[in-house]
Coordinates of C-alpha atoms in Angstrom, one line a residue:
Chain H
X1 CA -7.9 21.8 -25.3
X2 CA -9.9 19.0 -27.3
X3 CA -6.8 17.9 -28.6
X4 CA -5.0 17.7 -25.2
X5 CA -8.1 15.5 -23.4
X6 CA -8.1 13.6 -26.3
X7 CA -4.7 12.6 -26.4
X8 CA -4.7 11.6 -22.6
X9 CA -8.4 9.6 -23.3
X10 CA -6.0 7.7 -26.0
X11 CA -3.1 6.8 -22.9
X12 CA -5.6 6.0 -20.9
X13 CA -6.9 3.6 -23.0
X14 CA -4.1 2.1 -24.4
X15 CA -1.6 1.9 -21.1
X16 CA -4.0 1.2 -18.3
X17 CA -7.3 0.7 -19.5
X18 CA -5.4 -1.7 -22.4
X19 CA -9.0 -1.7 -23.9
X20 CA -6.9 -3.5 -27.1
X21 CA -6.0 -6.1 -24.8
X22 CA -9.5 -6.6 -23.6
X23 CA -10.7 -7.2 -27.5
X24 CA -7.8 -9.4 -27.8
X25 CA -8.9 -11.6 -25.2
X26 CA -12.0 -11.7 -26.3
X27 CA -10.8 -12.5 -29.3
X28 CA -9.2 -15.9 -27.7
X29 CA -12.1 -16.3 -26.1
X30 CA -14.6 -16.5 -28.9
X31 CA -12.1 -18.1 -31.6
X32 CA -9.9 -20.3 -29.4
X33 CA -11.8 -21.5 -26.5
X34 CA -15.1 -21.3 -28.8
X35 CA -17.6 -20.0 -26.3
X36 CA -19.5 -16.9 -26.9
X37 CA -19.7 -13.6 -24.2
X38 CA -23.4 -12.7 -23.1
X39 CA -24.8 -13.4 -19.8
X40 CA -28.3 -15.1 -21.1
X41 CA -26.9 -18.6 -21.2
X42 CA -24.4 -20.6 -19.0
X43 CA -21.2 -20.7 -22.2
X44 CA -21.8 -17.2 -22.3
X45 CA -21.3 -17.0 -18.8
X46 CA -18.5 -18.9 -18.6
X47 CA -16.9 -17.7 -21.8
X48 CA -17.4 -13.9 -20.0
X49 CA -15.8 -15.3 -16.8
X50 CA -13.3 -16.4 -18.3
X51 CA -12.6 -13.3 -20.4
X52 CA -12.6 -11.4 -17.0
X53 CA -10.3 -13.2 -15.1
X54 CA -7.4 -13.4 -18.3
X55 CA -7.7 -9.7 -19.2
X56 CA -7.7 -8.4 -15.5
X57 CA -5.3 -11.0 -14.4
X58 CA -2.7 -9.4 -17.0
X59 CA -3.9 -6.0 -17.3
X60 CA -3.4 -5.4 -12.9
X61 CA 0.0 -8.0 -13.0
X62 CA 1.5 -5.8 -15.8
X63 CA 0.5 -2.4 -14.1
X64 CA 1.3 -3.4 -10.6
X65 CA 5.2 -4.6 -12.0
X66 CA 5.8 -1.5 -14.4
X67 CA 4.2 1.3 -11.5
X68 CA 5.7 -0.5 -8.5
X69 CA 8.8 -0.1 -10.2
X70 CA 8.6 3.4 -11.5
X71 CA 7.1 4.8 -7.9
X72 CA 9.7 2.7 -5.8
X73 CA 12.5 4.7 -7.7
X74 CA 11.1 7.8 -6.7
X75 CA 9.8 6.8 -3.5
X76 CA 13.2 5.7 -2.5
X77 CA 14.2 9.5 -2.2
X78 CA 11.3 10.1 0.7
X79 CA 13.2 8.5 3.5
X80 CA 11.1 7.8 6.9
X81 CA 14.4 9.9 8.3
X82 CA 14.2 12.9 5.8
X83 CA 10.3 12.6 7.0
X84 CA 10.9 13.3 10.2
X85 CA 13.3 15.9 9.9
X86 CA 11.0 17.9 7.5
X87 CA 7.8 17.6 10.1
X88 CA 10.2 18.0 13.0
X89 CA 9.6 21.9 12.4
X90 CA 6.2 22.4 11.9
X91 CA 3.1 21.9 14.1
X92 CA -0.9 22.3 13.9
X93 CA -2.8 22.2 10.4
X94 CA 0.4 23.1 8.0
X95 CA 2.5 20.0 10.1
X96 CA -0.7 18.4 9.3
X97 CA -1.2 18.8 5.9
X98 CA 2.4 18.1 5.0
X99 CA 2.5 15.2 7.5
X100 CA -0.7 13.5 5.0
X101 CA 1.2 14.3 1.7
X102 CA 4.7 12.8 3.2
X103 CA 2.3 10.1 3.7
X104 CA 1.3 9.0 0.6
X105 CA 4.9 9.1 -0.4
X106 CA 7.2 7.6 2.0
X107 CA 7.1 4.5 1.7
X108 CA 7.3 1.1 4.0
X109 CA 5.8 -2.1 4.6
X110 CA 3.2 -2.7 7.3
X111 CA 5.6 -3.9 9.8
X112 CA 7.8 -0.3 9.6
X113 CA 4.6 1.3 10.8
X114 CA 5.3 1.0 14.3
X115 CA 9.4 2.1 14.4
X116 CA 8.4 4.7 12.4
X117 CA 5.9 5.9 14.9
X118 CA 7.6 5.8 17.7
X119 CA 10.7 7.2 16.3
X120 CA 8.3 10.4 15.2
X121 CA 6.7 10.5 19.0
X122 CA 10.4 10.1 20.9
X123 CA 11.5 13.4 18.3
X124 CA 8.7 14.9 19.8
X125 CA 6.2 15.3 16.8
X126 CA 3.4 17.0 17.4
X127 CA 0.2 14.4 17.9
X128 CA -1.7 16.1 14.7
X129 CA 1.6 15.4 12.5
X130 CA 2.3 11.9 13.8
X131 CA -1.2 10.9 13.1
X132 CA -2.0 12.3 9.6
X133 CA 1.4 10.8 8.8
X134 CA 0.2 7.6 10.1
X135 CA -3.4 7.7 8.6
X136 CA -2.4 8.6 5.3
X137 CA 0.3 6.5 4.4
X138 CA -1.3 3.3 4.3
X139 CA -4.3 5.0 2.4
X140 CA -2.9 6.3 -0.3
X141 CA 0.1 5.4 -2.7
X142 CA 1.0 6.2 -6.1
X143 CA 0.9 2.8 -7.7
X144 CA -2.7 2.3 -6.3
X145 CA -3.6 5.7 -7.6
X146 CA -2.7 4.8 -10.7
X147 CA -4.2 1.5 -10.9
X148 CA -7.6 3.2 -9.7
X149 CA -7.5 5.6 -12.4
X150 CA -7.0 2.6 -15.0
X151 CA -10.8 0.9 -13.7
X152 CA -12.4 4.3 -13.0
X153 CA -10.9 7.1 -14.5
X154 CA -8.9 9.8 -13.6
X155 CA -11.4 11.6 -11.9
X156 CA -12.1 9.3 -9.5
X157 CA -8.7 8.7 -8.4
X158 CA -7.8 12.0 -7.9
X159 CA -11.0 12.5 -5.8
X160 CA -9.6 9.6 -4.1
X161 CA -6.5 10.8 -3.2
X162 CA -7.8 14.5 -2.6
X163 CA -10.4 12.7 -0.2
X164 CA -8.2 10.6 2.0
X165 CA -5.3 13.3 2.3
X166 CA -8.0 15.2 3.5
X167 CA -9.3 12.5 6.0
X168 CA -5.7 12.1 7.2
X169 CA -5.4 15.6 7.9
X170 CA -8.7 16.5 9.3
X171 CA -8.0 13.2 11.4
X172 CA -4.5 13.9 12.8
X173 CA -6.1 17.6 14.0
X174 CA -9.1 16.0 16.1
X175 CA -6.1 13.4 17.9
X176 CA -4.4 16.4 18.2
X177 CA -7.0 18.9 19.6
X178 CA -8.3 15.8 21.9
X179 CA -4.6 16.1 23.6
X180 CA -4.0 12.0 23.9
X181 CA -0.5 11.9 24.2
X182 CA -1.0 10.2 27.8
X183 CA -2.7 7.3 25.8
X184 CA 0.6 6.2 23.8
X185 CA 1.7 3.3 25.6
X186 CA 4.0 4.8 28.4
X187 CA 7.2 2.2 27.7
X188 CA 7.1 4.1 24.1
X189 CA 8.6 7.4 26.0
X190 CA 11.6 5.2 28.0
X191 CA 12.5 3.9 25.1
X192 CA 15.8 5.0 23.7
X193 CA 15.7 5.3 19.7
X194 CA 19.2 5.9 18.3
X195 CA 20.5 7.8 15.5
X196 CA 21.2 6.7 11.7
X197 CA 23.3 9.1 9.4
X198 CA 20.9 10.5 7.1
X199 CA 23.1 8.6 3.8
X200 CA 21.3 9.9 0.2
X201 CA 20.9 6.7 -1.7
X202 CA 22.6 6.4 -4.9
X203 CA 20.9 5.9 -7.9
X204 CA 22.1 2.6 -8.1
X205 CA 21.1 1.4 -5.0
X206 CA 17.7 3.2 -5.7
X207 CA 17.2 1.5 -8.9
X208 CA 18.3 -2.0 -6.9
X209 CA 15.7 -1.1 -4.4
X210 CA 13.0 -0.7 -7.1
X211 CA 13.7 -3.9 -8.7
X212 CA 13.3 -5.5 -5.1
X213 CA 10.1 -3.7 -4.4
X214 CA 8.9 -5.2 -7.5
X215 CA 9.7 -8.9 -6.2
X216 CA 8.8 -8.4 -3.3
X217 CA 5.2 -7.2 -3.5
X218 CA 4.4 -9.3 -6.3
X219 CA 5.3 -12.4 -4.2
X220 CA 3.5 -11.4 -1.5
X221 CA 0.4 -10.2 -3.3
X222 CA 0.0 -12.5 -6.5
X223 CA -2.4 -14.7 -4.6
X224 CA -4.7 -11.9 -3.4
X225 CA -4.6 -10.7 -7.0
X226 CA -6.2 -14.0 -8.6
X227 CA -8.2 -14.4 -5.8
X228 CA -9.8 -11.3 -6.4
X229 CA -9.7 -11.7 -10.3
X230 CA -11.2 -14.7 -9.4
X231 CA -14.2 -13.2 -7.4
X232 CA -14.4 -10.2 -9.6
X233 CA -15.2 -12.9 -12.8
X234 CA -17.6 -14.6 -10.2
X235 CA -19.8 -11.1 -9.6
X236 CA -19.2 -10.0 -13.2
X237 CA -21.0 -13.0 -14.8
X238 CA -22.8 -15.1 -12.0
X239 CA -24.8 -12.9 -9.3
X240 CA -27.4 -11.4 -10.8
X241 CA -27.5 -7.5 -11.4
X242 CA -30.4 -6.5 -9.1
X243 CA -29.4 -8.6 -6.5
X244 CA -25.9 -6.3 -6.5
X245 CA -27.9 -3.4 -6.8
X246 CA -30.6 -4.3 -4.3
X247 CA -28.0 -4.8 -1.3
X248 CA -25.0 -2.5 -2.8
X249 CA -26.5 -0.2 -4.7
X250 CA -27.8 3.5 -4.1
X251 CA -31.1 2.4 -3.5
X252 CA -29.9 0.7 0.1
X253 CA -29.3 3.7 2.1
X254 CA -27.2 1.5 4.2
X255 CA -24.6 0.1 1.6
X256 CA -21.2 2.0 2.8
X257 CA -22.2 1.5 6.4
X258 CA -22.7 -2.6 5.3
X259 CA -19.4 -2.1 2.9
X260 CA -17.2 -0.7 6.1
X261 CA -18.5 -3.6 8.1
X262 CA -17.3 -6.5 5.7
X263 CA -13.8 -4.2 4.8
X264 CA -12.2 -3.2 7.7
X265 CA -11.5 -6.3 9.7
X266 CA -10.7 -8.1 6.4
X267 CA -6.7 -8.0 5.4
X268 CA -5.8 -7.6 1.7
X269 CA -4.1 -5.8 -0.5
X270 CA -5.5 -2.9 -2.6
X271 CA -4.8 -5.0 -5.5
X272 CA -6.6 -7.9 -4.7
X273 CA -9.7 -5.8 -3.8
X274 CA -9.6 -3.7 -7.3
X275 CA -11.1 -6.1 -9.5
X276 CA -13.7 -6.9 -6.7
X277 CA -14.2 -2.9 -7.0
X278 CA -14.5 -3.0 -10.7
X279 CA -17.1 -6.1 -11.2
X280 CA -19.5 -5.0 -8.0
X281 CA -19.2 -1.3 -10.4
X282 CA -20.0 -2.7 -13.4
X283 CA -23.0 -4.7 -11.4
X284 CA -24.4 -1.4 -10.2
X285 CA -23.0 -0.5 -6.9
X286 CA -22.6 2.8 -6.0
X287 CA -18.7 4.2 -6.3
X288 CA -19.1 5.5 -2.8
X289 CA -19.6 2.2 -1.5
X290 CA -16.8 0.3 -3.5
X291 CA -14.5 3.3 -2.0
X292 CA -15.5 2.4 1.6
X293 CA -15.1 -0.8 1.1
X294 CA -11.8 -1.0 -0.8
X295 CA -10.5 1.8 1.7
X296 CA -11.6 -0.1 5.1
X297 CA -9.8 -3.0 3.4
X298 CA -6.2 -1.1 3.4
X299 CA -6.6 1.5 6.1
X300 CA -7.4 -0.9 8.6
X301 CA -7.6 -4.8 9.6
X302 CA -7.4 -7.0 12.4
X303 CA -3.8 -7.7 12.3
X304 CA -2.9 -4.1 11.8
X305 CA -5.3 -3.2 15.0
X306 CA -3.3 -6.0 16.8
X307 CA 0.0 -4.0 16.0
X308 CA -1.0 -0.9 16.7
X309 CA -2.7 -1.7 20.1
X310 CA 1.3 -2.3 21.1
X311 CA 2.0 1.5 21.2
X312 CA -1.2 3.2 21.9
X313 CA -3.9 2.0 24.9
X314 CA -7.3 1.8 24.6
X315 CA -8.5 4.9 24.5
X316 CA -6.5 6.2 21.7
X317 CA -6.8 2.9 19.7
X318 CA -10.5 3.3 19.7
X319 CA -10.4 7.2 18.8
X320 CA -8.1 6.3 15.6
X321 CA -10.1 3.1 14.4
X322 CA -13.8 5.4 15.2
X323 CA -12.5 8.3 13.3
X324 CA -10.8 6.2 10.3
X325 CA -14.2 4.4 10.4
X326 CA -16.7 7.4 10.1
X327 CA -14.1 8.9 8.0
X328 CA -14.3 6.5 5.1
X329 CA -18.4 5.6 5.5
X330 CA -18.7 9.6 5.1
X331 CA -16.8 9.7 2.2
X332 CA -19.2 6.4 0.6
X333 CA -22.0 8.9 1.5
X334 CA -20.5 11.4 -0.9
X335 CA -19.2 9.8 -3.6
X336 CA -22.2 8.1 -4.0
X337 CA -24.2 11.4 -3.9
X338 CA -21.9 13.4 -6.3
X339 CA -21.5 10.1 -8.6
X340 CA -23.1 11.6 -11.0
X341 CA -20.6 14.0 -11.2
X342 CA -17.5 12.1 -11.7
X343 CA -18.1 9.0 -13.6
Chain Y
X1 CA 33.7 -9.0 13.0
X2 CA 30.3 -8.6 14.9
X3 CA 27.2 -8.5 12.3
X4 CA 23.7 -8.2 13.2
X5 CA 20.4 -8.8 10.9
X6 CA 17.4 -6.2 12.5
X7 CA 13.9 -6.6 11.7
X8 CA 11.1 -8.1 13.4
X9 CA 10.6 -11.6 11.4
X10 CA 8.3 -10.0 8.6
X11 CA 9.7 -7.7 5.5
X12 CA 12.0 -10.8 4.1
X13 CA 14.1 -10.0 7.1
X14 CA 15.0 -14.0 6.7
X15 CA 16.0 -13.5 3.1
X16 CA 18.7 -10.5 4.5
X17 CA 20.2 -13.2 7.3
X18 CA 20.6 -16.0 4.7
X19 CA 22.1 -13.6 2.4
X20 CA 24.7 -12.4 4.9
X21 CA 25.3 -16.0 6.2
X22 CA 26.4 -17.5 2.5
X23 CA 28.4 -13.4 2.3
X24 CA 30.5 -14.9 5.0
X25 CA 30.1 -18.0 4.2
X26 CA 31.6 -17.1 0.4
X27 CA 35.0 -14.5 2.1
X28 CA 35.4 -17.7 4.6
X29 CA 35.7 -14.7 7.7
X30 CA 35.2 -15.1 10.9
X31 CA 32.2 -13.2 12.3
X32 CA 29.4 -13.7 14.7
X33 CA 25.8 -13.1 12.9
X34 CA 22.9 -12.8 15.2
X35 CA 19.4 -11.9 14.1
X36 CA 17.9 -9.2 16.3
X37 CA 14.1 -9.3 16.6
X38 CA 13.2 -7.0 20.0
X39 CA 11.8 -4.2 18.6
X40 CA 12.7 -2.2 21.6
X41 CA 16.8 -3.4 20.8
X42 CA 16.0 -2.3 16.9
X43 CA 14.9 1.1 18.1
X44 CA 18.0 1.8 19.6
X45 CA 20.0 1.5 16.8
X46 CA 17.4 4.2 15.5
X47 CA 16.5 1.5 12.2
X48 CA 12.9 2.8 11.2
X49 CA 13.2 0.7 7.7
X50 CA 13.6 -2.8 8.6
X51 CA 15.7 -5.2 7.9
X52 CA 19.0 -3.8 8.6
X53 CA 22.4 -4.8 8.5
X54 CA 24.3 -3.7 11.3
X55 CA 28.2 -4.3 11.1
X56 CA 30.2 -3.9 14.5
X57 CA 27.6 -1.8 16.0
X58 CA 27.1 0.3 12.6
X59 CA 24.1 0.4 10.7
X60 CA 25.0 0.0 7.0
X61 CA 22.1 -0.9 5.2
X62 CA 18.2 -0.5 6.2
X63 CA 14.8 -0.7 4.5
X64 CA 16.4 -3.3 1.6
X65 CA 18.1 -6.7 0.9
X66 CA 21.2 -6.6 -0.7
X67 CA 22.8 -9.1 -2.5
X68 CA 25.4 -11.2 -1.4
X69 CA 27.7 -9.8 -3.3
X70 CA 26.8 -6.0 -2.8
X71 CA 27.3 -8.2 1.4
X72 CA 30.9 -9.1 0.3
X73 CA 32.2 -5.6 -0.6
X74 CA 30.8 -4.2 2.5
X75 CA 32.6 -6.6 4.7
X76 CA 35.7 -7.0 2.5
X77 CA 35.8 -3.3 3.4

């Protein structure tokens, strides 16, 4: 058993933590660029920036390429239509529960999240189905797992993922239970949706799709990625530790509440907000809180709102933002109690 | 030969219109491309994975670009 956690301590080290990588660039740092690490004086600071933003810069750009790649392939098998046929049968907490998992592996880009729901409303889905599908999937995804696991450990990213499948579900059942099927936008039930054969994709054209996935997300995220890299090397070296802690940390019992606030109108991608995650961490903010944030970030912003609001009224819009909303500041609460069990 | 690009102007729907135009373009065919952006006209081809490719009222390919070439053989067919 020693040997076994052992061994997966090593992978994790050397494929997603890249610790080596980290020494080399510190290497570059002290011998090439000639300024030392510390944070007492401003070279240090700047030499430790720097060192930041290189070795995270590379470390998330190399992850994000290699696991987009590998979790496209097999993504590519979950088809939105397969979805629906498989959730088609089943209603109340089991539709539920499956309706989260197919979640966090059928994949599509933001824009898909409307066709998709109205195609799963005109097959008649059950609400609670619909909805954990639709909670969950922008949530949680393989390739974010991963890349959570590489800054936190594995622990945390399976609680994670256990947390917000969770969410989804427990989510879709109170929509469900609340009966707000009068609340979807009424032009969504005259609608006429047609059929598409259900074609299995060749390997071929599955291996094609994840080589596109790759170019895709990385021209569309590469930005958000320095950007946060960028801000990640400003909190690791320049604000000073108890102010982090002071406003972020445990000690404010308000931090997730303050952390949902700032995330959930904000738009980014989950790997932009990682290295914002793993600096305000290493500063002394609770995990609970860096959750909350980083999960209002990519459950919910202001232009996904704006999308949504063109299927559902009012009413239903607000039930799904509130419960998404006390969802994720309850799990800050927790995580940041139980810390001291996973980290 | 009627061809349609679906998607709703996100999801490098572009990229799949410009592809198809220089596919055509390429065989030298006659065909009428037309980008559909309605999302209510998308549904009804039952497309969930934008964009599409659509081919005499057929959907052929949806959720992914393909390549011009990978557009030639499909038409050429």
């Amino acid at each position: 058993m020693q040997y076994v956690s052992q061994f997966f301590s090593i992978i994790n080290d050397v494929f997603l933590k890249m610790t080596w990588l980290s020494d080399l660039i510190t290497w570059v740092v002290n011998n090439i660029f000639r300024l030392p690490i510390n944070d007492t004086d401003i070279w240090g600071r700047i030499g430790g920036s720097l060192q930041f933003f290189i070795y995270d810069s590379i470390k998330i750009i190399a992850l994000l390429s290699f696991l987009i790649f590998i979790f496209a392939y097999i993504e590519s098998k979950f088809t939105p239509e397969k979805t629906r046929r498989i959730l088609s049968k089943l209603k109340g907490i089991k539709g539920a529960t499956l309706g989260a998992l197919l979640g966090t592996v059928t994949p599509f880009c933001s824009c898909s999240s409307i066709p998709i729901f109205i195609s799963f409303v005109k097959a008649g889905l059950p609400m609670e189905v619909t909805f954990s599908f639709l909670i969950s999937s922008p949530f949680v995804d393989l390739a974010s797992t991963v890349l959570l696991a590489s800054m936190f450990g594995w622990k945390v990213a399976i609680t994670y993922v256990v947390v917000g499948v969770l969410l989804a579900i427990l989510g879709g059942m109170i929509i469900g239970k609340l009966k707000l099927e009068k609340y979807i936008q009424d032009y969504v039930f005259d609608m006429k949706v047609g059929e598409t054969e259900e074609v299995e994709p060749t390997k071929k054209e599955r291996i094609q799709y994840a080589k596109e996935q790759v170019k895709n997300i990385f021209t569309k995220v590469w930005k958000y990625v320095l950007l946060g890299v960028g801000i990640g090397a400003l909190i690791h070296n320049w604000i000073p530790q108890e102010l982090v802690e002071k406003v972020l940390g445990n000690g404010n019992i308000f931090a997730p509440i303050l952390a949902a606030i700032v995330g959930i109108p904000m738009y980014a991608d989950i790997f932009g907000t990682m290295p914002i995650a793993e600096a305000l961490v290493l500063k002394g903010t609770g995990i609970g809180t860096v959750l909350t944030f980083m999960m209002g970030v990519t459950a919910l912003s202001v232009p996904s709102i704006v999308m949504l609001k063109q299927v559902m009224k009012n009413k239903l819009l607000g039930i799904f933002v509130g419960i998404i909303s006390v969802g994720i500041i309850v799990i800050g609460y927790i995580f940041n109690i139980f810390q001291f069990l996973i980290i | 030969m009627n061809i349609k690009v679906l998607g709703m102007g996100c999801c490098n729907c572009v990229k799949l219109y410009e592809n198809t135009q220089d596919a055509v373009k390429d065989l030298g065919i006659e065909a009428n491309i037309e980008k559909v952006e309605d999302m209510a006209k998308i549904m009804e081809y039952g497309v969930m994975r934008t964009p599409a490719l659509v081919i005499n009222e057929k959907v052929i390919v949806q959720g992914r670009i393909p390549k011009k070439d990978e557009i030639k053989k499909i038409l050429q067919k």
